[in-house]
XYZ file of C-alpha atoms in Angstrom:
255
model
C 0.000 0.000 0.000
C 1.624 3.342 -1.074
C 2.439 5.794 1.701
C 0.111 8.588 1.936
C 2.432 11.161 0.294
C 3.037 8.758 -2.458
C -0.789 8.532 -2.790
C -1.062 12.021 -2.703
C 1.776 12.884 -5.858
C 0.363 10.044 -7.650
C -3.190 11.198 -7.796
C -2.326 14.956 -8.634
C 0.248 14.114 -11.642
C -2.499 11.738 -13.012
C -5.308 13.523 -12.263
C -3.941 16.181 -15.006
C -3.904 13.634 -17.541
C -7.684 12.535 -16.606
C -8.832 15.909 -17.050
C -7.490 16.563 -20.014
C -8.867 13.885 -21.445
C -12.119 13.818 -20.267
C -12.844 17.621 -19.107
C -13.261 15.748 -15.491
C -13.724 18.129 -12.466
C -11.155 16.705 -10.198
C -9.598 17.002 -6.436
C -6.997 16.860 -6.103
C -6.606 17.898 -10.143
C -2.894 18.980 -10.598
C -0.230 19.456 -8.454
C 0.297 22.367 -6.471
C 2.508 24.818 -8.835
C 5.508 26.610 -7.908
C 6.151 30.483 -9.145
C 8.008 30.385 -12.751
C 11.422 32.442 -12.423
C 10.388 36.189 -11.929
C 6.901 35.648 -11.561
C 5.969 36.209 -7.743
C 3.831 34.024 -5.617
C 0.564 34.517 -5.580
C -0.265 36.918 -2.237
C -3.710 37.801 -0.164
C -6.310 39.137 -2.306
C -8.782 41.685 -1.674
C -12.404 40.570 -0.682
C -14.813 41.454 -3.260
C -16.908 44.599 -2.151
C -20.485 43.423 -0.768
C -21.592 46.915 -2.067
C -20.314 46.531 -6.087
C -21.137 44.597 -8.586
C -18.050 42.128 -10.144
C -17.149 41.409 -13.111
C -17.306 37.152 -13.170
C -16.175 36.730 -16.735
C -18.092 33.963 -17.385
C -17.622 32.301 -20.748
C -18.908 29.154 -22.647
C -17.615 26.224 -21.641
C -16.123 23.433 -23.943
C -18.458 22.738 -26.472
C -17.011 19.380 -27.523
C -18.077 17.613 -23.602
C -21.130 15.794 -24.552
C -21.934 16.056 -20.833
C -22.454 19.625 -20.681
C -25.975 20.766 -20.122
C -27.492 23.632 -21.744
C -28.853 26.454 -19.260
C -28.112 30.129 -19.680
C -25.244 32.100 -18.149
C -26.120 33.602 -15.150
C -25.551 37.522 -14.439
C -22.822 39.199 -12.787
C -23.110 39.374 -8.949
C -24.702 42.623 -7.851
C -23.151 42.993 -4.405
C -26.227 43.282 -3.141
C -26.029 39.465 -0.730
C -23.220 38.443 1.303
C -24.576 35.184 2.270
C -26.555 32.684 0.575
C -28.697 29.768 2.176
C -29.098 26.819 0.089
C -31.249 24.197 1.825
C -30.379 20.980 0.381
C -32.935 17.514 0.397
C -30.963 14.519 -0.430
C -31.837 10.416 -0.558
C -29.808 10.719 3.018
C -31.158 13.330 4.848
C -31.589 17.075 4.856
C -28.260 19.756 4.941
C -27.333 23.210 4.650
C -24.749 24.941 2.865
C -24.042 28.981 3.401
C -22.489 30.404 0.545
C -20.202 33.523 0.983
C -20.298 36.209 -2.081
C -17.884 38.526 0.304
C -15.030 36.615 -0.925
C -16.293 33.860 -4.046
C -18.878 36.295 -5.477
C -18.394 34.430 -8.844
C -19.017 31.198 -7.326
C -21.759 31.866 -4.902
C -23.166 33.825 -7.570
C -23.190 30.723 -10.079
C -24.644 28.259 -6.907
C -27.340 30.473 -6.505
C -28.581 30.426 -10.100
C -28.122 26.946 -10.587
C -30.106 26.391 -7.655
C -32.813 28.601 -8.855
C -33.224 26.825 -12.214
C -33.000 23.432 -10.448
C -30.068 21.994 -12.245
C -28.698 19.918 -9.515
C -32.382 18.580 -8.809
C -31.948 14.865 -8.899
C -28.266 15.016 -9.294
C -25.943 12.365 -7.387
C -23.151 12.651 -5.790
C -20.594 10.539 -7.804
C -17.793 10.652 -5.633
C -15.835 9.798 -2.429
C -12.977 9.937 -0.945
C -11.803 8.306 2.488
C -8.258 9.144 3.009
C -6.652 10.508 6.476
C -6.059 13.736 5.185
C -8.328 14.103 2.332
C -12.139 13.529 2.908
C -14.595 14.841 0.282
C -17.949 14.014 -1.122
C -18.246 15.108 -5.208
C -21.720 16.552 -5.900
C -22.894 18.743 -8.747
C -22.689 17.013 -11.928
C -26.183 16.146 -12.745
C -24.581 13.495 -15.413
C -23.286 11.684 -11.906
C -19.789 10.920 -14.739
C -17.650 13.433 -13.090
C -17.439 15.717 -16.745
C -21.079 17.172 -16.942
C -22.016 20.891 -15.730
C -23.323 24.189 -17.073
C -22.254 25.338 -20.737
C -20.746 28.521 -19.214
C -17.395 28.374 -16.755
C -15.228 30.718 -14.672
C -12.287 31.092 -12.630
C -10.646 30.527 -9.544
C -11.179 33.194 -6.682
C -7.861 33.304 -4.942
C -9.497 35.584 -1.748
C -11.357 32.703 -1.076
C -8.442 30.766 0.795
C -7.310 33.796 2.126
C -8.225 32.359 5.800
C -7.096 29.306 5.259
C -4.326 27.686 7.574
C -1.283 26.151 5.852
C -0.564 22.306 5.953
C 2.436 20.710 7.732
C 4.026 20.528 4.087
C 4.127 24.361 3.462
C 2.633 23.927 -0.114
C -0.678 22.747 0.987
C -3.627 24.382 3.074
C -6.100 22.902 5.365
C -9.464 23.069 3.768
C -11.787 22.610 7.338
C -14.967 19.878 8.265
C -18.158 21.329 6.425
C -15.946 23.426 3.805
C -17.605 23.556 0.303
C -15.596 24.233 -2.220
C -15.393 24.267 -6.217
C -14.077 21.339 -8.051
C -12.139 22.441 -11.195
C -11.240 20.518 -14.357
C -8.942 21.137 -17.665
C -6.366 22.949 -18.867
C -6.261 25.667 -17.880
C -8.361 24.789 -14.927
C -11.748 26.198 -15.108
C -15.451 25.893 -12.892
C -18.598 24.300 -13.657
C -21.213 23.171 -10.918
C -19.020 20.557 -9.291
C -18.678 21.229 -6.054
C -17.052 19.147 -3.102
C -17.832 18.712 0.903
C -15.200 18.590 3.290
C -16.302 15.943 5.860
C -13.090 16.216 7.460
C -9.994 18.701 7.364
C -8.781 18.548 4.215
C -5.229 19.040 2.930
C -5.312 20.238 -0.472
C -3.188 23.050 -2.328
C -5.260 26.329 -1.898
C -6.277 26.208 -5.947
C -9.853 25.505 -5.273
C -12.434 28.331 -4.375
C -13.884 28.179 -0.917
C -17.788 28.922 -1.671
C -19.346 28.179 1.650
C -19.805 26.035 4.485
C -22.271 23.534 5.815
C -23.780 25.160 8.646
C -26.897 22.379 8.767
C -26.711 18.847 8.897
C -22.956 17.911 8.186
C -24.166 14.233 9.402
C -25.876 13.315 6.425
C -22.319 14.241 5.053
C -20.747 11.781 7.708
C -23.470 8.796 6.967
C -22.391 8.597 3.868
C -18.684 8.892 4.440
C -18.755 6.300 6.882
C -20.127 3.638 4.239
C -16.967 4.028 2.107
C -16.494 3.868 -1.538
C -16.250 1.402 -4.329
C -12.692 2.616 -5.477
C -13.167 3.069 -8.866
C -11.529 6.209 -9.446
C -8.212 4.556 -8.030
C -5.748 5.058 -8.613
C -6.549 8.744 -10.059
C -7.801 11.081 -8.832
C -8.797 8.785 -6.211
C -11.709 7.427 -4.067
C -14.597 6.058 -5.747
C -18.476 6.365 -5.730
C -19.628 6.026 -2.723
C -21.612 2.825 -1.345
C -24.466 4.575 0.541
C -25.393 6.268 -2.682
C -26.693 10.051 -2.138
C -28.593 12.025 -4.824
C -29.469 15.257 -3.936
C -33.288 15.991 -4.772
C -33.910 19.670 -4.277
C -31.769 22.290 -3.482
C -33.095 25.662 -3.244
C -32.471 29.122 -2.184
C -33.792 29.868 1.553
C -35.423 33.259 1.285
């Protein structure tokens, strides 16, 4: 059995590969870059403004994934919420996940509209992963095949790790229990709908926008996590789907 920081390099160097091939939304996806000669690191960012709108960029996404869906682009954040309630119904229970547009406006702006025209209604979550340091459950693909998502796509929102604590290794950060945060896929890594759940602190290089948090029913999280997975994503990008299968039936925006 490979140690865990064999594990670790083996899934991000071949995770790269499966994405490119298959436009997957992966974590981890790649390996955790270091600055190119006279380029500096990347530093803290500024939190988006809760009181302007932002500019998202959103753009199509690849039209050659046969597991896109087709569903409009959503506008550009107004500033006008800081927080967003999405109350989630799954095959496993009831949760709650509270996006934060101070610093992923793009992301909790994109949640939010999916959520209002239902797309991941009846969606499953297709993976899981059980590892000491990494546990995640997948959701957001309504395909369940790990490629499918909007036809639009944006960006990664560096303030969003801003508060994150670094890992033991220096390279990594520790994404906390009940984090939600956006999977990411291709080359150059962009953002669908796939979105991952933290069920315990996660070590992951800070690459991945940190939309939210579960601040309701994180068990239904841990029910399923505890059942394990089927390991057929082994040995990239790792885990498999899970074997107390969880679809997620509504999920819609608390008012």
């Amino acid at each position: 059995m490979p140690t865990p920081g064999r594990a670790w390099q083996v899934a991000a160097v071949a995770g790269v590969l499966l994405a490119l091939a298959g436009c997957s939304e992966t974590i981890p996806g790649r390996a955790f870059p270091s600055p190119e000669p006279g380029q500096e690191a990347r530093g803290p960012g500024e939190p988006a403004s809760s009181e302007a709108p932002v500019d998202c960029d959103y753009a199509p996404a690849d039209a050659r994934n046969p597991n896109v869906i087709d569903i409009e682009m959503p506008n550009d954040p107004d500033g006008s919420n800081d927080r967003v309630v999405l109350d989630v119904t799954s095959s496993q229970g009831a949760f709650q996940i509270t996006l934060d547009a101070t610093t992923a406006p793009c992301a909790a702006n994109s949640m939010k509209f999916l959520a209002e025209n239902a797309f991941f209604d009846g969606s499953p979550c297709h993976r899981l992963v059980n590892a000491e340091t990494f546990g995640v459950l997948q959701c957001g693909d309504p395909t369940g095949t790990g490629s499918g998502g909007p036809t639009y796509n944006y960006t990664f929102e560096p303030a969003s790790v801003d508060s994150l604590r670094p890992a033991p290794d220096g390279a990594s950060a520790i994404y906390p229990r009940g984090s939600v945060a956006m999977a990411q896929g291709g080359q150059p890594p962009t953002i669908g709908s796939q979105f991952f759940i933290c069920f315990t602190d996660t070590q992951l290089p800070p690459d991945y926008t940190l939309v939210g948090t579960i601040t309701a029913g994180i068990e239904t999280i841990d029910v399923v996590a505890a059942g394990g997975n089927d390991a057929s994503f082994e040995p990239s990008p790792g885990g498999g789907a899970p074997l107390i299968p969880i679809t997620l039936q509504t999920v819609t925006v608390q008012n």
